[in-house]
Amino acid sequence: MHSIRIYLIAVVLATVTLFNFIAALRGYQSSLVEAELLFDSQLLDSARIIANIDPKPTAKTVNPTGDIAFQIWHDGQLLLSSSNAPGAAIGPLAPGFDHSNFGGYRWRTLAYYEPSRNNWILVAQRTDLRYALAENVVLESISPILIGLPLVALLIWMLITRGLKPLRQLADGLGSKQPDDLSPLAINAPWLEIDQIVKSSNTLLARLETSLLRERRFASDAAHELRTPISALKVQLYNLRDELPPEDENITQLTATAERLENIVEQILDLYRNSSDQYHAAFTDINLAALIQQAMANAHADFDRKNQSLEFDGDSCFIRGDHFALTTLVQNLLSNANKYTPAGGEVRVALKFDDDTATVTVEDSGPGIPAELRHAVFDRFYRAGGDRHASKQPGSGLGLAIVKVIADLHSASIAITDSTFATGAAFHVTLPRNSFGTPDNSTIPKPA
């Protein structure tokens, strides 16, 4: 995940730095050229001054001042030179600038002809010294640019941060909304682009609110319109049973179909009730072991009908959660195990816990779930082995989907592994013991 602010600061600062670097480089090159012209002009002035010297016959050399070396030639004879100049001519006797090497250095030379005395004035200056002086001058002009870069970076950071503040307010406004809060965002956006985003977000929120209201109305109507005729159908079937032989297959199938239809309706309503946007449960301290044992007792008749053994292994454990939702979770896991375990099979429920988590495991001796299909069993309406006709197991394909929703609401994780029986699957639900926090954690008993 990358930050727009950091990206903009980096791009703008890199652009400014590159521009300043190019400008400084061009300035450096131009300044060196100007400095070269300035030093050449200084060398010419020095030659004109030296041309006015009257060479004394007794003095062949003089001590130089500064970084200048010179010679005075007349008709091929050296009349006067500086002590740092060689005995030979330091340059060609032809007017103009040139370069020469002597004394272990590279020199910039100038030959100047003085016609009144028929003298040639040769003047030289060390190039390393003139370059050092030129670079000092240039660096003095570039230093303010380099020193100013941190200040420019700070200014860019402040301006971009201020410019993106409405975007951060928008993100905070959206992030702080509760799942059921679809009210418009109240953000005063000074920038046109941010204002467009706010308006688009508010339009989307309004559409979502309309859609959720329509969903709530449908669920409410479905609960009434579906439950009422199903209840009436079951009453009619009960009355009809008295008029038919006790073992009539048609009435038995009709009754089973009515019960399955009722179960599907309840599962759909449970799924809706436990969705995150409708979830307003008050979490309480729950004895998870007692909850599991009660759910097992409620499902005992279903296991007896298939002559299945049902065992529980675990000690008293308190967690923070919603009692109704967790009961539904355990009941659906038991129902799934009962449904897919053959007659005479085994189902075991275990509860293990530590200071932070509690893990509920429901395992069976059924056919198991292939590893490549385990990721899909929590999808809505998914049936392991195909539809209800192919799998020959009644159900709606919503039981495990509801388990996943309830687990998510409790910040729990679910894993499926092979059971410890010869065949079968094991569902492991790991719940944090203090889901969504608790006003007083000391009220939750610790494991013995």
CSV table of C-alpha atoms in Angstrom, one decimal:
chain,number,residue,atom,x,y,z
A,1,MET,CA,0.0,0.0,0.0
A,2,HIS,CA,1.5,3.3,-1.1
A,3,SER,CA,0.8,6.9,0.1
A,4,ILE,CA,-0.4,9.5,-2.4
A,5,ARG,CA,1.2,12.2,-0.2
A,6,ILE,CA,4.6,10.5,-0.1
A,7,TYR,CA,4.4,9.9,-3.9
A,8,LEU,CA,3.5,13.5,-4.7
A,9,ILE,CA,6.2,14.8,-2.3
A,10,ALA,CA,8.8,12.5,-3.9
A,11,VAL,CA,7.9,13.3,-7.4
A,12,VAL,CA,7.7,17.1,-6.9
A,13,LEU,CA,10.9,17.1,-4.9
A,14,ALA,CA,12.7,14.9,-7.5
A,15,THR,CA,11.6,17.3,-10.2
A,16,VAL,CA,12.7,20.4,-8.4
A,17,THR,CA,16.0,18.7,-7.5
A,18,LEU,CA,16.6,17.6,-11.1
A,19,PHE,CA,15.7,21.1,-12.4
A,20,ASN,CA,18.1,22.8,-9.9
A,21,PHE,CA,20.8,20.3,-10.7
A,22,ILE,CA,20.5,21.0,-14.4
A,23,ALA,CA,20.4,24.7,-13.8
A,24,ALA,CA,23.4,24.5,-11.5
A,25,LEU,CA,25.3,22.4,-14.0
A,26,ARG,CA,24.6,24.9,-16.8
A,27,GLY,CA,25.5,27.7,-14.5
A,28,TYR,CA,28.7,26.0,-13.6
A,29,GLN,CA,29.7,25.6,-17.2
A,30,SER,CA,28.7,29.1,-18.1
A,31,SER,CA,30.6,30.5,-15.1
A,32,LEU,CA,33.7,28.6,-16.0
A,33,VAL,CA,33.6,30.1,-19.5
A,34,GLU,CA,33.1,33.6,-18.1
A,35,ALA,CA,35.9,33.1,-15.5
A,36,GLU,CA,38.2,31.9,-18.3
A,37,LEU,CA,37.5,35.1,-20.3
A,38,LEU,CA,38.0,37.1,-17.1
A,39,PHE,CA,41.4,35.5,-16.4
A,40,ASP,CA,42.5,35.9,-20.0
A,41,SER,CA,41.6,39.6,-19.8
A,42,GLN,CA,43.7,39.8,-16.6
A,43,LEU,CA,46.6,38.1,-18.3
A,44,LEU,CA,46.4,40.6,-21.2
A,45,ASP,CA,46.4,43.5,-18.7
A,46,SER,CA,49.5,42.0,-17.0
A,47,ALA,CA,51.3,41.8,-20.3
A,48,ARG,CA,50.6,45.5,-21.1
A,49,ILE,CA,51.9,46.4,-17.7
A,50,ILE,CA,55.1,44.3,-18.1
A,51,ALA,CA,55.6,45.9,-21.5
A,52,ASN,CA,56.3,49.2,-19.8
A,53,ILE,CA,59.2,47.8,-17.8
A,54,ASP,CA,62.6,49.0,-18.8
A,55,PRO,CA,64.9,45.9,-18.6
A,56,LYS,CA,68.1,46.7,-16.8
A,57,PRO,CA,71.2,45.1,-18.3
A,58,THR,CA,72.3,43.9,-14.8
A,59,ALA,CA,69.0,42.3,-13.9
A,60,LYS,CA,68.0,39.3,-15.9
A,61,THR,CA,65.4,37.9,-13.6
A,62,VAL,CA,62.9,39.3,-11.0
A,63,ASN,CA,60.9,37.5,-8.4
A,64,PRO,CA,57.3,37.0,-9.5
A,65,THR,CA,54.3,38.3,-7.6
A,66,GLY,CA,51.2,36.0,-7.5
A,67,ASP,CA,50.8,33.2,-10.0
A,68,ILE,CA,52.2,35.0,-13.1
A,69,ALA,CA,55.4,34.0,-15.0
A,70,PHE,CA,56.7,36.3,-17.8
A,71,GLN,CA,59.5,36.9,-20.3
A,72,ILE,CA,60.7,39.9,-22.4
A,73,TRP,CA,62.3,39.0,-25.7
A,74,HIS,CA,64.0,41.4,-28.1
A,75,ASP,CA,65.3,40.1,-31.4
A,76,GLY,CA,65.5,36.6,-30.2
A,77,GLN,CA,67.3,37.6,-27.0
A,78,LEU,CA,65.8,37.2,-23.5
A,79,LEU,CA,66.1,40.6,-21.8
A,80,LEU,CA,64.1,39.9,-18.6
A,81,SER,CA,62.1,37.0,-17.0
A,82,SER,CA,60.5,36.0,-13.8
A,83,SER,CA,62.4,33.5,-11.6
A,84,ASN,CA,59.7,30.9,-12.2
A,85,ALA,CA,60.1,31.1,-16.0
A,86,PRO,CA,62.4,28.8,-17.9
A,87,GLY,CA,65.3,29.9,-20.1
A,88,ALA,CA,63.5,29.0,-23.3
A,89,ALA,CA,60.5,30.9,-24.6
A,90,ILE,CA,57.4,29.9,-22.7
A,91,GLY,CA,55.3,30.1,-25.8
A,92,PRO,CA,55.5,30.9,-29.5
A,93,LEU,CA,56.4,34.4,-30.5
A,94,ALA,CA,53.1,35.0,-32.2
A,95,PRO,CA,50.3,37.2,-30.9
A,96,GLY,CA,47.5,35.4,-29.1
A,97,PHE,CA,46.7,32.9,-26.3
A,98,ASP,CA,48.1,29.3,-26.1
A,99,HIS,CA,49.0,26.6,-23.6
A,100,SER,CA,52.4,25.4,-22.5
A,101,ASN,CA,54.0,23.0,-20.0
A,102,PHE,CA,57.0,23.9,-17.9
A,103,GLY,CA,58.0,23.8,-14.2
A,104,GLY,CA,55.8,20.7,-13.7
A,105,TYR,CA,52.6,22.6,-14.4
A,106,ARG,CA,50.2,23.4,-17.2
A,107,TRP,CA,50.2,27.1,-18.1
A,108,ARG,CA,47.9,29.5,-20.0
A,109,THR,CA,50.2,31.7,-22.2
A,110,LEU,CA,49.9,35.0,-24.0
A,111,ALA,CA,52.3,36.5,-26.5
A,112,TYR,CA,52.0,40.3,-26.7
A,113,TYR,CA,54.1,42.4,-29.1
A,114,GLU,CA,55.1,45.9,-28.1
A,115,PRO,CA,56.0,47.7,-31.4
A,116,SER,CA,57.6,50.8,-30.0
A,117,ARG,CA,60.4,48.8,-28.5
A,118,ASN,CA,60.2,45.8,-30.8
A,119,ASN,CA,59.7,43.6,-27.7
A,120,TRP,CA,57.8,40.4,-27.3
A,121,ILE,CA,56.1,40.0,-23.9
A,122,LEU,CA,55.3,36.4,-23.0
A,123,VAL,CA,53.0,36.0,-20.0
A,124,ALA,CA,51.8,32.7,-18.4
A,125,GLN,CA,49.4,31.7,-15.6
A,126,ARG,CA,49.0,28.3,-14.0
A,127,THR,CA,45.8,26.7,-15.2
A,128,ASP,CA,45.3,24.7,-12.0
A,129,LEU,CA,45.2,27.9,-9.9
A,130,ARG,CA,42.9,29.7,-12.2
A,131,TYR,CA,40.5,26.7,-12.3
A,132,ALA,CA,40.6,26.6,-8.5
A,133,LEU,CA,39.7,30.3,-8.3
A,134,ALA,CA,37.0,29.8,-10.9
A,135,GLU,CA,35.4,26.9,-9.1
A,136,ASN,CA,35.4,28.8,-5.8
A,137,VAL,CA,33.5,31.6,-7.5
A,138,VAL,CA,31.0,29.2,-9.1
A,139,LEU,CA,30.4,27.2,-5.9
A,140,GLU,CA,29.7,30.4,-4.0
A,141,SER,CA,26.9,31.1,-6.5
A,142,ILE,CA,25.6,27.5,-6.4
A,143,SER,CA,25.7,27.0,-2.6
A,144,PRO,CA,22.4,28.9,-1.9
A,145,ILE,CA,20.6,26.6,-4.3
A,146,LEU,CA,21.9,23.5,-2.6
A,147,ILE,CA,21.2,24.9,0.9
A,148,GLY,CA,17.7,25.9,-0.1
A,149,LEU,CA,16.7,22.3,-1.2
A,150,PRO,CA,15.7,21.2,2.3
A,151,LEU,CA,13.7,24.3,2.8
A,152,VAL,CA,12.0,23.7,-0.6
A,153,ALA,CA,11.3,20.1,0.5
A,154,LEU,CA,9.7,21.2,3.7
A,155,LEU,CA,7.6,23.8,1.9
A,156,ILE,CA,6.5,21.1,-0.6
A,157,TRP,CA,5.6,18.7,2.2
A,158,MET,CA,3.5,21.3,4.0
A,159,LEU,CA,1.7,22.4,0.9
A,160,ILE,CA,0.9,18.8,-0.3
A,161,THR,CA,-0.2,17.8,3.2
A,162,ARG,CA,-2.5,20.8,3.5
A,163,GLY,CA,-3.9,20.1,0.0
A,164,LEU,CA,-4.6,16.4,0.8
A,165,LYS,CA,-6.2,17.2,4.2
A,166,PRO,CA,-9.8,17.0,2.8
A,167,LEU,CA,-9.0,13.6,1.3
A,168,ARG,CA,-7.8,12.4,4.7
A,169,GLN,CA,-11.0,13.8,6.2
A,170,LEU,CA,-13.0,11.8,3.6
A,171,ALA,CA,-11.2,8.6,4.5
A,172,ASP,CA,-11.7,9.2,8.2
A,173,GLY,CA,-15.4,9.9,7.6
A,174,LEU,CA,-15.9,6.7,5.7
A,175,GLY,CA,-13.7,4.6,8.0
A,176,SER,CA,-15.6,5.7,11.1
A,177,LYS,CA,-19.0,4.8,9.9
A,178,GLN,CA,-20.8,1.9,11.5
A,179,PRO,CA,-22.1,-0.9,9.3
A,180,ASP,CA,-25.6,0.4,9.5
A,181,ASP,CA,-24.7,4.1,9.2
A,182,LEU,CA,-25.5,5.2,5.7
A,183,SER,CA,-26.0,8.9,6.4
A,184,PRO,CA,-24.4,11.4,4.0
A,185,LEU,CA,-20.9,12.6,4.6
A,186,ALA,CA,-20.7,16.1,6.1
A,187,ILE,CA,-17.4,17.2,4.7
A,188,ASN,CA,-16.7,20.7,3.5
A,189,ALA,CA,-14.4,20.1,0.5
A,190,PRO,CA,-12.6,23.2,-0.7
A,191,TRP,CA,-11.3,21.5,-3.8
A,192,LEU,CA,-13.4,20.6,-6.9
A,193,GLU,CA,-12.0,17.1,-7.2
A,194,ILE,CA,-12.6,16.2,-3.5
A,195,ASP,CA,-16.1,17.7,-3.7
A,196,GLN,CA,-16.9,15.4,-6.6
A,197,ILE,CA,-15.7,12.4,-4.6
A,198,VAL,CA,-17.8,13.4,-1.6
A,199,LYS,CA,-20.9,13.9,-3.8
A,200,SER,CA,-20.3,10.5,-5.5
A,201,SER,CA,-19.8,8.8,-2.1
A,202,ASN,CA,-23.0,10.3,-0.8
A,203,THR,CA,-24.9,9.2,-3.9
A,204,LEU,CA,-23.6,5.7,-3.4
A,205,LEU,CA,-24.5,5.7,0.3
A,206,ALA,CA,-28.1,6.8,-0.6
A,207,ARG,CA,-28.4,4.0,-3.1
A,208,LEU,CA,-27.1,1.5,-0.5
A,209,GLU,CA,-29.6,2.8,2.1
A,210,THR,CA,-32.4,2.3,-0.4
A,211,SER,CA,-31.2,-1.2,-1.2
A,212,LEU,CA,-30.9,-2.2,2.4
A,213,LEU,CA,-34.3,-0.8,3.3
A,214,ARG,CA,-35.8,-2.8,0.4
A,215,GLU,CA,-33.9,-5.9,1.7
A,216,ARG,CA,-35.2,-5.3,5.3
A,217,ARG,CA,-38.8,-4.9,4.0
A,218,PHE,CA,-38.4,-8.1,1.9
A,219,ALA,CA,-37.1,-10.1,4.9
A,220,SER,CA,-39.9,-8.9,7.1
A,221,ASP,CA,-42.5,-9.7,4.5
A,222,ALA,CA,-40.9,-13.0,3.7
A,223,ALA,CA,-40.9,-14.0,7.4
A,224,HIS,CA,-44.6,-13.3,7.6
A,225,GLU,CA,-45.7,-14.5,4.2
A,226,LEU,CA,-43.7,-17.7,4.3
A,227,ARG,CA,-44.1,-18.8,7.9
A,228,THR,CA,-47.9,-18.4,7.9
A,229,PRO,CA,-48.7,-20.7,5.0
A,230,ILE,CA,-46.1,-23.2,6.1
A,231,SER,CA,-47.6,-23.3,9.6
A,232,ALA,CA,-51.0,-23.8,8.1
A,233,LEU,CA,-49.7,-26.5,5.8
A,234,LYS,CA,-48.2,-28.4,8.8
A,235,VAL,CA,-51.5,-28.2,10.7
A,236,GLN,CA,-53.4,-29.5,7.7
A,237,LEU,CA,-50.9,-32.4,7.3
A,238,TYR,CA,-51.3,-33.2,11.0
A,239,ASN,CA,-55.1,-33.3,10.6
A,240,LEU,CA,-54.8,-35.3,7.4
A,241,ARG,CA,-52.6,-37.9,9.2
A,242,ASP,CA,-55.6,-38.9,11.3
A,243,GLU,CA,-57.6,-39.7,8.2
A,244,LEU,CA,-54.9,-41.9,6.5
A,245,PRO,CA,-53.2,-45.1,7.5
A,246,PRO,CA,-50.4,-44.6,10.0
A,247,GLU,CA,-47.6,-45.7,7.6
A,248,ASP,CA,-48.9,-43.8,4.6
A,249,GLU,CA,-45.7,-42.9,2.5
A,250,ASN,CA,-47.3,-39.9,0.9
A,251,ILE,CA,-48.1,-38.1,4.1
A,252,THR,CA,-44.7,-38.9,5.5
A,253,GLN,CA,-42.9,-37.4,2.4
A,254,LEU,CA,-45.2,-34.3,2.5
A,255,THR,CA,-44.5,-33.8,6.2
A,256,ALA,CA,-40.7,-34.1,5.6
A,257,THR,CA,-41.0,-31.6,2.7
A,258,ALA,CA,-42.9,-29.1,4.8
A,259,GLU,CA,-40.3,-29.4,7.6
A,260,ARG,CA,-37.5,-28.9,5.1
A,261,LEU,CA,-39.2,-25.9,3.6
A,262,GLU,CA,-39.6,-24.5,7.1
A,263,ASN,CA,-36.0,-25.1,7.9
A,264,ILE,CA,-34.9,-23.4,4.7
A,265,VAL,CA,-36.9,-20.3,5.5
A,266,GLU,CA,-35.5,-20.2,9.0
A,267,GLN,CA,-31.9,-20.6,7.7
A,268,ILE,CA,-32.4,-17.7,5.2
A,269,LEU,CA,-33.8,-15.5,8.0
A,270,ASP,CA,-30.9,-16.5,10.3
A,271,LEU,CA,-28.4,-15.6,7.6
A,272,TYR,CA,-30.1,-12.2,7.2
A,273,ARG,CA,-30.3,-11.6,10.9
A,274,ASN,CA,-26.6,-12.4,11.4
A,275,SER,CA,-25.3,-10.3,8.6
A,276,SER,CA,-22.9,-7.5,9.7
A,277,ASP,CA,-25.2,-4.6,8.7
A,278,GLN,CA,-28.0,-6.0,10.8
A,279,TYR,CA,-26.0,-7.2,13.8
A,280,HIS,CA,-26.7,-5.3,17.0
A,281,ALA,CA,-26.2,-8.1,19.6
A,282,ALA,CA,-25.0,-7.2,23.1
A,283,PHE,CA,-22.1,-9.4,23.8
A,284,THR,CA,-22.1,-11.1,27.2
A,285,ASP,CA,-20.0,-13.6,29.2
A,286,ILE,CA,-21.0,-17.1,28.0
A,287,ASN,CA,-20.1,-20.5,29.4
A,288,LEU,CA,-19.2,-22.0,26.1
A,289,ALA,CA,-19.0,-25.6,27.5
A,290,ALA,CA,-22.6,-25.3,28.8
A,291,LEU,CA,-23.8,-23.8,25.5
A,292,ILE,CA,-22.3,-26.7,23.6
A,293,GLN,CA,-23.8,-29.3,25.9
A,294,GLN,CA,-27.3,-27.7,25.6
A,295,ALA,CA,-27.0,-27.6,21.8
A,296,MET,CA,-26.0,-31.3,21.9
A,297,ALA,CA,-29.0,-32.1,24.1
A,298,ASN,CA,-31.3,-30.3,21.7
A,299,ALA,CA,-29.9,-32.3,18.7
A,300,HIS,CA,-29.8,-35.7,20.6
A,301,ALA,CA,-33.0,-37.0,19.0
A,302,ASP,CA,-31.5,-36.5,15.4
A,303,PHE,CA,-28.5,-38.6,16.4
A,304,ASP,CA,-30.6,-41.3,18.0
A,305,ARG,CA,-32.6,-41.7,14.9
A,306,LYS,CA,-29.4,-42.6,13.0
A,307,ASN,CA,-28.0,-44.6,15.9
A,308,GLN,CA,-24.9,-42.3,16.0
A,309,SER,CA,-22.7,-41.8,19.0
A,310,LEU,CA,-22.3,-38.2,20.2
A,311,GLU,CA,-19.5,-37.3,22.6
A,312,PHE,CA,-18.2,-34.1,24.3
A,313,ASP,CA,-14.8,-33.5,25.7
A,314,GLY,CA,-14.0,-30.2,27.4
A,315,ASP,CA,-14.2,-28.2,30.6
A,316,SER,CA,-16.0,-25.0,31.6
A,317,CYS,CA,-14.8,-22.1,29.6
A,318,PHE,CA,-16.2,-18.5,29.5
A,319,ILE,CA,-15.9,-16.3,26.4
A,320,ARG,CA,-17.3,-12.9,25.3
A,321,GLY,CA,-20.0,-13.3,22.6
A,322,ASP,CA,-23.6,-13.5,21.5
A,323,HIS,CA,-25.4,-16.5,23.1
A,324,PHE,CA,-28.0,-16.9,20.3
A,325,ALA,CA,-25.5,-16.6,17.5
A,326,LEU,CA,-23.0,-19.0,19.0
A,327,THR,CA,-25.8,-21.5,19.7
A,328,THR,CA,-26.8,-21.3,16.1
A,329,LEU,CA,-23.1,-21.9,15.1
A,330,VAL,CA,-22.8,-25.1,17.2
A,331,GLN,CA,-26.2,-26.4,16.1
A,332,ASN,CA,-25.3,-26.0,12.4
A,333,LEU,CA,-22.0,-27.8,12.9
A,334,LEU,CA,-23.8,-30.6,14.7
A,335,SER,CA,-26.5,-30.7,12.0
A,336,ASN,CA,-23.9,-30.9,9.3
A,337,ALA,CA,-22.1,-33.7,11.1
A,338,ASN,CA,-25.3,-35.6,11.7
A,339,LYS,CA,-26.4,-35.2,8.1
A,340,TYR,CA,-23.2,-36.5,6.4
A,341,THR,CA,-22.3,-39.2,9.0
A,342,PRO,CA,-23.7,-42.6,8.1
A,343,ALA,CA,-26.0,-44.5,10.5
A,344,GLY,CA,-24.0,-46.0,13.4
A,345,GLY,CA,-21.2,-43.4,12.9
A,346,GLU,CA,-19.5,-41.3,15.5
A,347,VAL,CA,-19.4,-37.6,16.2
A,348,ARG,CA,-17.2,-36.0,18.7
A,349,VAL,CA,-17.2,-32.4,20.0
A,350,ALA,CA,-14.1,-31.0,21.8
A,351,LEU,CA,-13.4,-27.7,23.6
A,352,LYS,CA,-9.9,-26.5,24.2
A,353,PHE,CA,-8.8,-23.1,25.5
A,354,ASP,CA,-6.1,-20.9,26.9
A,355,ASP,CA,-6.0,-17.4,28.2
A,356,ASP,CA,-6.7,-15.8,24.8
A,357,THR,CA,-8.7,-18.2,22.7
A,358,ALA,CA,-11.2,-21.1,22.8
A,359,THR,CA,-11.3,-23.7,20.0
A,360,VAL,CA,-14.5,-25.7,19.3
A,361,THR,CA,-13.9,-28.9,17.2
A,362,VAL,CA,-16.7,-30.9,15.7
A,363,GLU,CA,-15.4,-34.1,13.9
A,364,ASP,CA,-17.3,-37.0,12.4
A,365,SER,CA,-16.7,-40.4,10.8
A,366,GLY,CA,-18.4,-39.4,7.6
A,367,PRO,CA,-17.0,-39.4,4.1
A,368,GLY,CA,-14.9,-36.3,4.8
A,369,ILE,CA,-14.3,-33.3,2.5
A,370,PRO,CA,-11.6,-33.3,-0.2
A,371,ALA,CA,-8.9,-30.7,0.4
A,372,GLU,CA,-9.6,-28.9,-2.9
A,373,LEU,CA,-13.3,-28.4,-1.9
A,374,ARG,CA,-12.8,-27.2,1.7
A,375,HIS,CA,-12.5,-23.5,0.7
A,376,ALA,CA,-16.0,-23.6,-1.0
A,377,VAL,CA,-18.1,-25.3,1.7
A,378,PHE,CA,-18.8,-22.0,3.4
A,379,ASP,CA,-20.3,-20.4,0.2
A,380,ARG,CA,-24.0,-19.9,0.2
A,381,PHE,CA,-26.0,-22.7,-1.3
A,382,TYR,CA,-22.9,-24.8,-1.9
A,383,ARG,CA,-23.5,-28.5,-1.4
A,384,ALA,CA,-20.6,-30.9,-1.0
A,385,GLY,CA,-21.2,-33.6,-3.7
A,386,GLY,CA,-23.6,-31.5,-5.7
A,387,ASP,CA,-27.3,-30.6,-5.2
A,388,ARG,CA,-29.6,-32.2,-2.7
A,389,HIS,CA,-30.7,-34.8,-5.2
A,390,ALA,CA,-27.2,-35.9,-6.1
A,391,SER,CA,-26.0,-35.9,-2.5
A,392,LYS,CA,-29.2,-37.5,-1.2
A,393,GLN,CA,-29.0,-35.3,1.9
A,394,PRO,CA,-31.7,-32.8,2.7
A,395,GLY,CA,-30.7,-29.2,3.3
A,396,SER,CA,-30.4,-25.7,1.8
A,397,GLY,CA,-26.7,-25.3,1.6
A,398,LEU,CA,-26.8,-22.4,4.1
A,399,GLY,CA,-25.8,-24.0,7.3
A,400,LEU,CA,-22.1,-23.6,7.0
A,401,ALA,CA,-22.5,-20.2,5.4
A,402,ILE,CA,-24.2,-19.1,8.6
A,403,VAL,CA,-21.4,-20.6,10.6
A,404,LYS,CA,-18.9,-18.5,8.6
A,405,VAL,CA,-20.9,-15.3,9.1
A,406,ILE,CA,-21.2,-15.8,12.9
A,407,ALA,CA,-17.5,-16.7,13.2
A,408,ASP,CA,-16.6,-13.5,11.3
A,409,LEU,CA,-18.8,-11.4,13.6
A,410,HIS,CA,-16.9,-12.9,16.6
A,411,SER,CA,-13.5,-12.3,14.9
A,412,ALA,CA,-13.0,-16.1,14.9
A,413,SER,CA,-11.2,-18.3,12.4
A,414,ILE,CA,-12.4,-21.6,10.9
A,415,ALA,CA,-10.2,-24.5,9.7
A,416,ILE,CA,-11.2,-27.9,8.2
A,417,THR,CA,-8.9,-30.9,8.6
A,418,ASP,CA,-9.3,-34.7,8.5
A,419,SER,CA,-10.9,-36.1,11.6
A,420,THR,CA,-9.1,-38.4,14.0
A,421,PHE,CA,-11.5,-41.2,12.9
A,422,ALA,CA,-10.6,-43.5,10.0
A,423,THR,CA,-12.6,-41.2,7.7
A,424,GLY,CA,-14.4,-37.9,8.1
A,425,ALA,CA,-13.9,-34.1,8.5
A,426,ALA,CA,-13.1,-32.0,11.5
A,427,PHE,CA,-14.3,-28.3,11.8
A,428,HIS,CA,-12.2,-26.1,14.1
A,429,VAL,CA,-13.6,-22.8,15.2
A,430,THR,CA,-11.1,-20.6,17.2
A,431,LEU,CA,-12.8,-17.8,19.0
A,432,PRO,CA,-11.1,-15.0,20.9
A,433,ARG,CA,-12.2,-15.1,24.5
A,434,ASN,CA,-12.7,-11.3,24.7
A,435,SER,CA,-14.3,-10.6,21.3
A,436,PHE,CA,-15.1,-6.9,20.8
A,437,GLY,CA,-13.6,-6.3,24.3
A,438,THR,CA,-15.4,-6.2,27.6
A,439,PRO,CA,-15.9,-3.5,30.2
A,440,ASP,CA,-14.3,-5.6,32.9
A,441,ASN,CA,-12.1,-8.4,31.7
A,442,SER,CA,-11.9,-9.7,35.3
A,443,THR,CA,-15.5,-11.0,34.9
A,444,ILE,CA,-14.4,-13.7,32.5
A,445,PRO,CA,-13.1,-16.6,34.5
A,446,LYS,CA,-9.7,-17.9,33.5
A,447,PRO,CA,-9.1,-21.6,32.8
A,448,ALA,CA,-8.2,-23.7,35.8
